[in-house]
Amino acid sequence: MNNSPEASPKQFHPHRFPHRGLLPEGRYFTLTWTIGYDFGGMTTVALERSSAFARLDNRRVEILTLSPEMKGRDRERELHEAGTLDRKVKIRSLWQDLTSWSDRKLRRMVGTVDPDPSAVDDVLNRSGRDWTELREDSEGHLLQADRYHDRGHLLVIDRQDMKKRGRRGGRRITLFDRDQKVIAQWGSAREFYQAWLDVVIGDKPSYLICDSAFVGNFIHEFRRDNVILCMVNHNHFLADADDEPTGALAEDKFGYLRHLDNFDLATTLTDSQRVAMERLDLSAGKLTTVSNLTDDLHGDPYRPRARHKGSMIARLAPQKRVEDAIVAVADVAARGRQITLDIYGDGEDRPMLSELIQSKNAVDRITLRGHVEGAKSNFLASSFSLLTSRYEGQGLVVLESMSAGCIPICYEVDFGPADIIEHGVNGFLVDPGDVDGLADAISTFLSLSEDEVSAMRRNAVSRAADFFERPIIRRWGEVLASQSFAPIIRAEGAHAEAQSAEVTANGIAITLRVSDLKESTLTQTFVSWKSRAGTFYGRVEARRSGELITAEIPYSRIEHMTGEYVDFSLDLVFDRGFERVRIACGEDSVIRTSDQVHLYSTKHGNFSGRLVRTDLTSTS
């Protein structure tokens, strides 16, 4: 049996659905890997957004989780009781479903490979009553996981050494009924997950918003006519976010960043990150900005506050660069200013930061408070806050500070602060890493008149209101309503072959011929490249004239990839659909190489290259 997109439940008619409330009509799902007991910022944002969808638009929302660790965890009840999750939001676990469903329900899971009844012979001896049995190699690598139904019978065998027993390689996931007969099989976990999603979502118009980079790296293949698929990019997308960019993408996001056009919609939290990603042609118009929402802390701009009192909420980790805040505050104190700073958060840098505070003789001025529930409420009694991160996805803590009427003093890092703060009006921006500049900004704030500070507090509270629930959910409604449930276009049989490829004074000039492109709704074409090692990826827009496609890759886009082997592809973007076609390199292809860039045909007849030298500005 086949669970290909063509076999999805029902052909959907191309139209947009009504937008009667804040959100368009349809079913709403949030997709993540897990919601553990120590969930972090990203998960918190997903919970808050889902609850706001439910609360403001009277919308039922399901949060879908895939991790086996969610089995048996009643996180929904706990979060409802804690008031963290709206009552109309349901948490649904893949493994909770499968281990409780009847055989009849399980048979709705459609396999992707022909079932092999002998798979039942792979079952492990059951050592106890736990729902999972594991088999590992001598180094602790998982080779097989058997899962059991709540009624006690074998449910799933997930074997990951199909090529050679005892060595990871090749996968087969088998689903059994209570009589130990094979219901369905899959050759990969992503196909298995998609089969579950098909059952859960069905054929009704639905919006599936993915909040997990890990899940996004494979869920981009889940394309259904009746599902608007959205990827939320929560953090920085480059591998070297805090240093000189190398062109490498963040490793944990590499899978989905290379396939953004496979989503109907991809969101960034700030305009500056969207522009940076668009500058690299990572998406053909799929990117849009939808910020995180922040709570209304009801900050009173006129409430008397001790001017010298500062607060900071940050993980004590290298990314947050808390040591700069400590040095700056100690510097301000050395200038004779009264000042204190409470730092809320914990992490690996705590011992180092404690020593730094002591070495700066600032023990009476700077306090590491550790992790405190509801730490943001301290902004209500604080006069200013600090953010010294190396990079941010948005900097939600800045909005929380402003909502409380607490003036943020921030490094102008990628991404977030500059999209929120107007320097000197509702906060202060400082060059990243400029500790002296940070101390100067704090001193400037301490020297302002009460009238000037009150005006800044009013402006800060007013700006934060742009990120409260209603405007952000209204924004979600706008971007989701702009999507169409038109049939997804596929061009799986398309073929691209290099006619010529030449290393020029400016870069690599490529001419391709594309054939078997049956659809006429092609909107854009790109030539893309991906390194075989590391996380280098990029693409440039190509020009099309009939079957011929031309593109030039400038050296500036590839100069950091010295020593890397690179494979080239043709990206085809449709009104709703995306295909990536590996570029062939035949006997008739004219390839002109150089000492700097070696272009060649692989043993499989595909177009590849290797960047040999760094001095790419001169060709031979």
mmCIF file of C-alpha atoms in Angstrom, residues 503-505 507-508 555 558-559 561-564 592-599 609-620:
data_model
loop_
_atom_site.group_PDB
_atom_site.id
_atom_site.type_symbol
_atom_site.label_atom_id
_atom_site.label_comp_id
_atom_site.label_asym_id
_atom_site.label_seq_id
_atom_site.Cartn_x
_atom_site.Cartn_y
_atom_site.Cartn_z
ATOM 1 C CA VAL A 503 34.089 29.194 -13.927
ATOM 2 C CA THR A 504 34.186 32.898 -14.821
ATOM 3 C CA ALA A 505 35.782 35.989 -13.352
ATOM 4 C CA GLY A 507 31.562 33.068 -10.277
ATOM 5 C CA ILE A 508 30.040 29.926 -11.810
ATOM 6 C CA TYR A 555 31.953 33.914 -5.548
ATOM 7 C CA ILE A 558 30.546 30.231 -1.965
ATOM 8 C CA GLU A 559 33.880 31.676 -0.839
ATOM 9 C CA MET A 561 33.300 26.631 1.337
ATOM 10 C CA THR A 562 36.946 25.931 0.517
ATOM 11 C CA GLY A 563 37.648 22.216 0.484
ATOM 12 C CA GLU A 564 33.958 21.300 0.380
ATOM 13 C CA ARG A 592 35.069 24.429 -18.032
ATOM 14 C CA THR A 593 36.783 24.224 -14.663
ATOM 15 C CA SER A 594 39.595 26.185 -12.953
ATOM 16 C CA ASP A 595 42.310 25.868 -10.336
ATOM 17 C CA GLN A 596 40.008 27.498 -7.780
ATOM 18 C CA VAL A 597 36.776 25.647 -8.536
ATOM 19 C CA HIS A 598 36.730 22.114 -9.880
ATOM 20 C CA LEU A 599 33.453 21.195 -11.631
ATOM 21 C CA GLY A 609 31.989 20.631 -7.719
ATOM 22 C CA ARG A 610 34.778 21.159 -5.240
ATOM 23 C CA LEU A 611 36.055 24.525 -4.075
ATOM 24 C CA VAL A 612 39.802 24.061 -4.040
ATOM 25 C CA ARG A 613 41.200 27.478 -3.115
ATOM 26 C CA THR A 614 40.126 30.586 -1.222
ATOM 27 C CA ASP A 615 41.503 33.182 -3.690
ATOM 28 C CA LEU A 616 38.423 32.983 -5.880
ATOM 29 C CA THR A 617 38.686 36.487 -7.263
ATOM 30 C CA SER A 618 41.268 35.474 -9.883
ATOM 31 C CA THR A 619 40.637 32.614 -12.283
ATOM 32 C CA SER A 620 43.045 30.638 -14.393
#
